[in-house]
């Protein structure tokens, strides 16, 4: 799974990336600070199944902090998108290709409205920035379709041809079919007008990828006044909005590393353990008040994207269902993210195609019930896959 952080320039994408990954990305108060994409690993927090079995876990592919499983997710932070980016404006469209493998997107807007769509200081309109980003993504996809139109229109099955062209961009067959249906376009033989292609591209993107809107810089005066409009625009696209302050999240994490406070991003609040100067104490107090109800919003953002929007569940495969462990005795070694609706067979295929192909059945390690290949996994299930594979 790959999550892309996108948005116009100077909105706080790299600050959010640093807060999510603990990697020091270059951050500055001017547009196009980021040129080459930053790639890293974020951790998403979820209740660990160790509580259910009353045994301390010993994770391998993730980590666990007092009953909170931290599961790694790849994230990528790219250059700012400006109007016409799909056509090579700004940093061009190379970085759009870097995003083609992403299945989830965090769209960062400047909720304070103090930067324009090119990232320059001034009067900005975050809701229209959001619209611009979606238009750029969709124009990028339309451009690809248009380029391949001669070959698509020659094929008998338009959907197959479209799928072939768009598969590298993680545009799914489901997304293609639902867009065609919504627009009542012909699907057997595709030869649409430019207008048809544009409308199709937007719906195919929305139907294939998952989005959440980060109303960033929520700590800045004036941000709350823009929230209603941002949320309304996001809803038009079927997206949820989370108000956040990436800068505050980063500051709290740095204060934790320096020994000034103890802070865990997935918990609300923090404890001051160092000796802050008067100025630091004031800043900490401000951050405490801002984050009292919902934290800084950064953890919530990731959680809502992965478990809400992308509807992922966590499954724990084990080899020994009595010890809940792998064959080395590691308890609940792996936490695997899977889309809701995944079966024990899907999990087996994820572990290894050989195990999947020769899977016989599965066992629920807690109830010891035998589960068929088509059993739909629930969040937190601990299962042993029984396979004929060695
Ligand atoms: N007040 C406040 N400032 C922020 C926040 N997030 C980022 N900033 C500031 O906004 C400016 C731009 O941040 P970056 O993270 O470089 O933004 P970007 O979107 O990656 O910018 P480009 O790479 O140029 O597209 C910097 O001065 C940050 O310190 C926030 O939550 N609150
Ligand atoms: Mg950047």
Coordinates of C-alpha atoms and ligand atoms in Angstrom, one line a residue:
X1 CA 0.0 0.0 0.0
X2 CA 1.3 3.4 -0.9
X3 CA -0.1 6.8 0.4
X4 CA 0.6 9.9 -1.7
X5 CA 0.8 13.4 -0.1
X6 CA -0.4 15.9 -2.6
X7 CA -1.4 19.5 -2.8
X8 CA -0.5 22.9 -4.1
X9 CA 3.0 24.2 -3.2
X10 CA 3.8 25.6 0.3
X11 CA 0.8 24.0 2.0
X12 CA 2.8 21.8 4.4
X13 CA 3.1 18.5 2.6
X14 CA 6.7 17.9 3.5
X15 CA 6.0 19.0 7.1
X16 CA 3.3 16.4 7.2
X17 CA 5.6 13.8 5.6
X18 CA 8.2 14.5 8.3
X19 CA 5.6 14.3 11.1
X20 CA 4.4 10.9 9.7
X21 CA 7.7 9.3 9.0
X22 CA 10.2 11.0 11.4
X23 CA 12.4 11.7 8.3
X24 CA 13.7 15.2 8.1
X25 CA 12.4 16.4 4.7
X26 CA 13.3 19.9 3.5
X27 CA 10.6 22.4 4.6
X28 CA 10.6 26.1 3.7
X29 CA 8.2 29.0 3.4
X30 CA 8.3 29.3 -0.4
X31 CA 6.9 27.2 -3.3
X32 CA 8.6 24.2 -4.8
X33 CA 10.9 23.4 -1.9
X34 CA 10.4 19.8 -2.8
X35 CA 11.6 18.7 -6.2
X36 CA 12.5 15.1 -5.9
X37 CA 9.9 13.0 -4.0
X38 CA 10.5 12.1 -0.4
X39 CA 9.7 8.5 0.3
X40 CA 9.3 7.0 3.8
X41 CA 7.3 4.8 6.1
X42 CA 4.5 6.1 8.4
X43 CA 3.0 4.1 11.2
X44 CA -0.7 3.7 11.6
X45 CA -1.9 2.9 15.1
X46 CA -4.5 0.1 15.8
X47 CA -5.5 -1.9 18.8
X48 CA -3.3 -4.9 19.1
X49 CA -4.9 -8.4 19.2
X50 CA -2.5 -9.2 22.2
X51 CA -5.2 -7.9 24.5
X52 CA -7.6 -10.6 23.3
X53 CA -5.2 -13.5 24.0
X54 CA -3.8 -12.0 27.3
X55 CA -0.2 -12.6 26.0
X56 CA 2.5 -10.1 25.2
X57 CA 3.2 -10.0 21.5
X58 CA 6.5 -10.1 19.8
X59 CA 6.0 -8.3 16.4
X60 CA 8.2 -8.7 13.4
X61 CA 6.6 -6.7 10.6
X62 CA 5.3 -4.0 12.9
X63 CA 5.8 -2.9 16.5
X64 CA 3.6 -2.6 19.6
X65 CA 3.5 0.0 22.3
X66 CA 1.4 -0.9 25.3
X67 CA -1.3 -2.7 23.3
X68 CA -1.2 -0.3 20.3
X69 CA 0.1 -2.1 17.2
X70 CA 2.0 0.3 14.9
X71 CA 1.7 -0.9 11.3
X72 CA 4.0 0.5 8.6
X73 CA 2.6 2.2 5.5
X74 CA 4.7 3.6 2.6
X75 CA 4.2 7.3 2.0
X76 CA 5.5 9.6 -0.7
X77 CA 5.6 13.4 -0.7
X78 CA 5.9 15.1 -4.1
X79 CA 6.4 18.5 -5.5
X80 CA 3.5 21.0 -5.3
X81 CA 0.8 20.8 -8.0
X82 CA -0.1 24.0 -9.7
X83 CA -2.8 24.7 -12.3
X84 CA -1.6 23.1 -15.6
X85 CA 0.7 20.6 -13.9
X86 CA -0.6 17.8 -15.9
X87 CA 0.5 19.7 -19.0
X88 CA 4.0 20.3 -17.6
X89 CA 3.5 23.6 -15.6
X90 CA 5.4 24.1 -12.4
X91 CA 7.5 21.1 -11.6
X92 CA 6.0 19.4 -14.6
X93 CA 4.2 16.1 -14.6
X94 CA 7.0 13.7 -13.9
X95 CA 6.0 13.5 -10.2
X96 CA 2.5 12.6 -11.2
X97 CA 4.1 9.4 -12.5
X98 CA 5.7 8.9 -9.1
X99 CA 2.1 8.9 -7.7
X100 CA 0.8 6.3 -10.1
X101 CA 1.2 3.4 -7.7
X102 CA -0.5 5.2 -4.8
X103 CA -3.9 3.8 -3.7
X104 CA -4.5 6.4 -1.0
X105 CA -4.0 10.2 -1.1
X106 CA -3.8 12.9 1.5
X107 CA -4.7 16.2 -0.2
X108 CA -3.1 19.0 1.8
X109 CA -4.7 22.4 1.7
X110 CA -3.7 25.5 3.7
X111 CA -6.8 26.0 5.9
X112 CA -5.6 29.4 7.0
X113 CA -6.0 30.6 3.4
X114 CA -2.8 32.6 3.6
X115 CA -1.1 31.1 0.5
X116 CA -2.5 31.1 -3.0
X117 CA -2.8 28.2 -5.5
X118 CA 0.8 28.8 -6.6
X119 CA 2.0 28.7 -3.0
X120 CA 2.8 32.4 -2.8
X121 CA 1.8 34.4 0.4
X122 CA -1.4 36.2 -0.2
X123 CA -5.1 35.5 -0.3
X124 CA -5.8 31.9 -0.9
X125 CA -8.9 29.8 -1.3
X126 CA -8.3 26.3 0.1
X127 CA -11.6 25.0 -1.2
X128 CA -10.8 26.0 -4.8
X129 CA -7.2 24.6 -4.3
X130 CA -8.8 21.3 -3.6
X131 CA -10.8 21.5 -6.8
X132 CA -7.7 22.4 -8.7
X133 CA -5.8 19.3 -7.4
X134 CA -8.6 17.0 -8.4
X135 CA -8.8 18.6 -11.8
X136 CA -5.1 18.2 -12.3
X137 CA -5.2 14.5 -11.3
X138 CA -8.1 13.9 -13.6
X139 CA -6.6 15.8 -16.5
X140 CA -3.5 13.8 -16.1
X141 CA -5.5 10.6 -16.5
X142 CA -7.5 12.0 -19.4
X143 CA -4.3 12.9 -21.1
X144 CA -3.1 9.3 -20.9
X145 CA -6.4 8.0 -22.2
X146 CA -6.4 10.5 -25.1
X147 CA -2.9 9.4 -26.0
X148 CA -4.0 5.8 -26.2
X149 CA -7.4 6.5 -27.8
X150 CA -6.4 5.2 -31.3
X151 CA -5.6 1.8 -29.9
X152 CA -8.4 1.8 -27.3
X153 CA -11.0 2.5 -30.0
X154 CA -9.8 -0.3 -32.2
X155 CA -10.4 -2.9 -29.5
X156 CA -13.6 -4.8 -29.3
X157 CA -13.9 -4.7 -25.5
X158 CA -13.4 -1.1 -24.5
X159 CA -13.3 -1.9 -20.8
X160 CA -10.5 -4.4 -21.3
X161 CA -8.5 -1.9 -23.4
X162 CA -9.1 0.9 -20.9
X163 CA -8.0 -1.4 -18.1
X164 CA -4.8 -2.3 -19.9
X165 CA -4.0 1.4 -20.4
X166 CA -4.8 2.5 -16.9
X167 CA -3.6 -0.5 -14.8
X168 CA -0.2 1.1 -14.2
X169 CA -2.0 4.0 -12.6
X170 CA -3.9 1.8 -10.1
X171 CA -7.1 2.7 -11.8
X172 CA -9.2 -0.4 -11.1
X173 CA -11.6 -2.2 -13.3
X174 CA -14.3 -1.5 -10.7
X175 CA -13.5 2.2 -11.0
X176 CA -13.6 2.0 -14.8
X177 CA -16.9 0.2 -14.8
X178 CA -18.6 2.4 -12.3
X179 CA -17.5 5.5 -14.1
X180 CA -18.9 4.2 -17.4
X181 CA -22.1 3.2 -15.8
X182 CA -22.6 6.6 -14.1
X183 CA -22.0 8.4 -17.3
X184 CA -24.0 6.0 -19.5
X185 CA -21.0 5.8 -21.9
X186 CA -20.7 2.9 -24.4
X187 CA -18.4 0.2 -23.0
X188 CA -18.1 -2.3 -25.8
X189 CA -16.5 0.0 -28.3
X190 CA -14.9 3.1 -26.8
X191 CA -14.7 6.1 -28.9
X192 CA -15.7 9.0 -26.7
X193 CA -15.6 12.7 -27.1
X194 CA -13.0 14.8 -25.2
X195 CA -15.8 15.9 -22.8
X196 CA -16.7 12.2 -22.2
X197 CA -13.1 11.3 -21.5
X198 CA -12.7 14.2 -19.0
X199 CA -15.8 13.2 -17.1
X200 CA -14.8 9.6 -17.2
X201 CA -11.3 10.3 -15.9
X202 CA -12.6 12.2 -12.9
X203 CA -15.0 9.4 -11.9
X204 CA -12.5 6.7 -12.6
X205 CA -9.9 8.4 -10.3
X206 CA -12.5 8.9 -7.6
X207 CA -13.8 5.4 -7.9
X208 CA -10.3 3.8 -7.8
X209 CA -8.3 5.8 -5.4
X210 CA -9.0 6.8 -1.8
X211 CA -8.8 10.4 -0.6
X212 CA -8.8 12.4 2.6
X213 CA -8.4 16.1 2.9
X214 CA -5.9 17.6 5.4
X215 CA -7.0 21.1 6.4
X216 CA -3.5 21.9 7.5
X217 CA -2.2 25.0 9.3
X218 CA -5.3 24.7 11.5
X219 CA -3.2 26.4 14.2
X220 CA -3.1 29.7 12.3
X221 CA -5.6 32.5 13.0
X222 CA -8.4 32.4 10.5
X223 CA -8.3 28.7 9.8
X224 CA -11.5 27.8 11.6
X225 CA -13.4 30.3 9.5
X226 CA -12.5 28.4 6.3
X227 CA -13.3 24.9 7.6
X228 CA -16.9 25.0 6.5
X229 CA -16.1 25.7 2.9
X230 CA -13.3 23.2 2.8
X231 CA -15.5 20.5 4.2
X232 CA -18.3 21.3 1.8
X233 CA -16.1 21.1 -1.2
X234 CA -14.5 17.9 0.1
X235 CA -18.0 16.4 0.5
X236 CA -18.8 17.2 -3.1
X237 CA -16.0 14.8 -4.0
X238 CA -17.2 12.4 -1.4
X239 CA -14.2 13.1 0.8
X240 CA -13.8 13.5 4.6
X241 CA -11.8 16.5 6.0
X242 CA -9.6 16.5 9.0
X243 CA -8.3 19.7 10.5
X244 CA -4.7 19.4 11.5
X245 CA -1.4 21.1 12.3
X246 CA 1.5 19.2 10.8
X247 CA 3.9 21.8 12.2
X248 CA 2.6 21.3 15.7
X249 CA 2.8 17.5 15.4
X250 CA 6.4 17.8 14.3
X251 CA 7.2 20.2 17.1
X252 CA 5.7 17.9 19.7
X253 CA 7.7 14.9 18.3
X254 CA 10.9 17.0 18.4
X255 CA 10.2 18.1 22.0
X256 CA 9.7 14.4 22.8
X257 CA 13.0 13.4 21.2
X258 CA 14.8 16.2 23.0
X259 CA 13.5 15.0 26.4
X260 CA 11.3 18.0 27.0
X261 CA 8.0 16.1 27.0
X262 CA 6.8 12.5 26.7
X263 CA 4.5 12.3 23.7
X264 CA 3.0 9.5 21.7
X265 CA 1.3 10.7 18.5
X266 CA -1.5 8.1 18.9
X267 CA -2.5 9.4 22.4
X268 CA -4.0 12.7 23.3
X269 CA -2.0 15.0 25.4
X270 CA 1.6 14.9 26.6
X271 CA 3.6 15.3 29.9
X272 CA 6.3 17.9 30.4
X273 CA 9.4 16.2 31.9
X274 CA 12.1 18.8 31.0
X275 CA 12.6 22.3 32.2
X276 CA 11.1 24.6 29.6
X277 CA 12.1 28.3 29.3
X278 CA 9.2 30.7 29.8
X279 CA 8.8 31.0 26.1
X280 CA 8.8 27.2 25.6
X281 CA 6.3 26.8 28.4
X282 CA 4.0 29.2 26.7
X283 CA 4.3 27.3 23.4
X284 CA 3.7 24.0 25.1
X285 CA 0.6 25.4 26.8
X286 CA -0.7 26.6 23.5
X287 CA -0.1 23.2 21.9
X288 CA -1.7 21.5 24.9
X289 CA -4.9 23.5 24.4
X290 CA -5.0 23.2 20.7
X291 CA -4.6 19.4 20.8
X292 CA -6.7 18.7 23.9
X293 CA -9.8 17.5 22.0
X294 CA -8.5 15.8 18.8
X295 CA -4.7 15.8 19.1
X296 CA -2.9 17.6 16.3
X297 CA -5.1 15.9 13.7
X298 CA -2.2 14.1 12.1
X299 CA -2.8 10.7 13.7
X300 CA -6.5 11.0 13.1
X301 CA -5.9 11.8 9.4
X302 CA -3.9 8.6 8.8
X303 CA -6.3 6.5 10.8
X304 CA -9.4 7.8 9.0
X305 CA -7.7 7.3 5.6
X306 CA -6.6 3.7 6.3
X307 CA -9.4 2.3 8.5
X308 CA -12.2 4.6 7.5
X309 CA -11.9 5.6 3.8
X310 CA -9.8 2.6 2.7
X311 CA -11.7 0.2 5.0
X312 CA -8.7 -1.8 6.0
X313 CA -8.8 -4.5 8.7
X314 CA -5.9 -6.1 10.5
X315 CA -5.3 -9.8 10.4
X316 CA -2.7 -11.8 12.4
X317 CA -1.6 -14.9 10.7
X318 CA 0.1 -17.5 13.0
X319 CA 1.7 -20.9 12.4
X320 CA 1.0 -22.3 15.8
X321 CA -2.6 -21.6 16.8
X322 CA -2.0 -22.8 20.4
X323 CA 0.9 -20.4 21.1
X324 CA -0.4 -17.7 18.7
X325 CA 3.0 -17.6 17.2
X326 CA 5.3 -18.3 14.2
X327 CA 7.6 -21.3 14.3
X328 CA 10.2 -19.4 16.2
X329 CA 7.7 -18.7 19.0
X330 CA 7.1 -15.0 18.2
X331 CA 3.6 -14.2 19.4
X332 CA 1.5 -12.4 16.8
X333 CA 4.5 -11.7 14.6
X334 CA 2.7 -10.1 11.7
X335 CA -0.1 -7.6 11.5
X336 CA -1.4 -7.6 7.9
X337 CA -3.6 -4.8 6.5
X338 CA -6.3 -6.1 4.2
X339 CA -9.4 -4.5 2.6
X340 CA -12.7 -5.3 4.4
X341 CA -14.3 -8.3 2.7
X342 CA -10.9 -10.2 2.3
X343 CA -11.1 -13.9 2.9
X344 CA -8.8 -16.4 4.6
X345 CA -7.8 -17.4 1.0
X346 CA -6.8 -13.7 0.3
X347 CA -4.7 -13.8 3.4
X348 CA -3.0 -17.0 2.4
X349 CA -2.2 -15.5 -1.0
X350 CA -0.8 -12.5 0.7
X351 CA 1.6 -14.6 2.8
X352 CA 2.8 -16.6 -0.2
X353 CA 1.2 -17.6 -3.4
X354 CA 2.4 -21.2 -2.8
X355 CA 0.6 -21.3 0.5
X356 CA -2.5 -19.8 -1.1
X357 CA -2.6 -22.1 -4.0
X358 CA -2.4 -25.2 -1.8
X359 CA -4.4 -23.9 1.0
X360 CA -6.8 -26.4 2.6
X361 CA -8.6 -24.4 5.2
X362 CA -7.9 -22.0 8.1
X363 CA -8.4 -22.2 11.9
X364 CA -9.5 -19.3 14.1
X365 CA -6.7 -19.4 16.7
X366 CA -9.0 -18.1 19.5
X367 CA -12.2 -20.2 19.0
X368 CA -10.4 -23.1 17.3
X369 CA -13.2 -23.1 14.7
X370 CA -12.3 -24.3 11.3
X371 CA -12.8 -21.6 8.6
X372 CA -13.3 -22.2 4.9
X373 CA -11.3 -20.5 2.2
X374 CA -14.2 -18.1 1.6
X375 CA -14.5 -17.1 5.2
X376 CA -14.6 -13.3 5.5
X377 CA -12.0 -12.0 7.9
X378 CA -12.9 -9.7 10.7
X379 CA -10.7 -7.0 12.1
X380 CA -8.2 -8.5 14.6
X381 CA -8.7 -12.1 13.5
X382 CA -5.9 -14.4 14.5
X383 CA -5.8 -17.3 12.0
X384 CA -3.7 -20.2 11.1
X385 CA -3.6 -21.1 7.4
X386 CA -3.5 -24.9 6.8
X387 CA -1.9 -25.6 3.5
X388 CA -0.5 -28.7 1.7
X389 CA 2.5 -26.6 0.8
X390 CA 5.7 -27.5 2.6
Ligands
LIG1 N1 1.6 27.4 11.1 C1 1.8 26.3 10.4 N2 2.8 26.3 9.4 C2 3.0 25.1 8.7 C3 2.2 23.9 9.0 N3 2.7 23.0 8.2 C4 3.7 23.6 7.4 N4 3.8 24.9 7.8 C5 4.8 25.8 7.2 O1 4.4 26.0 5.8 C6 5.6 26.2 5.0 C7 5.6 25.2 3.9 O2 5.8 23.9 4.4 P1 6.3 22.7 3.5 O3 6.2 21.4 4.3 O4 7.7 22.9 3.0 O5 5.3 22.7 2.4 P2 5.2 21.9 1.0 O6 3.7 21.7 0.7 O7 5.9 20.6 1.1 O8 5.8 22.9 0.0 P3 6.5 22.5 -1.5 O9 7.4 21.4 -1.3 O10 7.2 23.8 -1.8 O11 5.4 22.3 -2.4 C8 6.8 26.1 6.0 O12 7.2 27.4 6.4 C9 6.2 25.3 7.1 O13 6.9 25.5 8.3 C10 1.2 24.0 10.0 O14 0.6 23.0 10.3 N5 1.1 25.2 10.7
LIG2 MG1 7.5 19.9 0.1

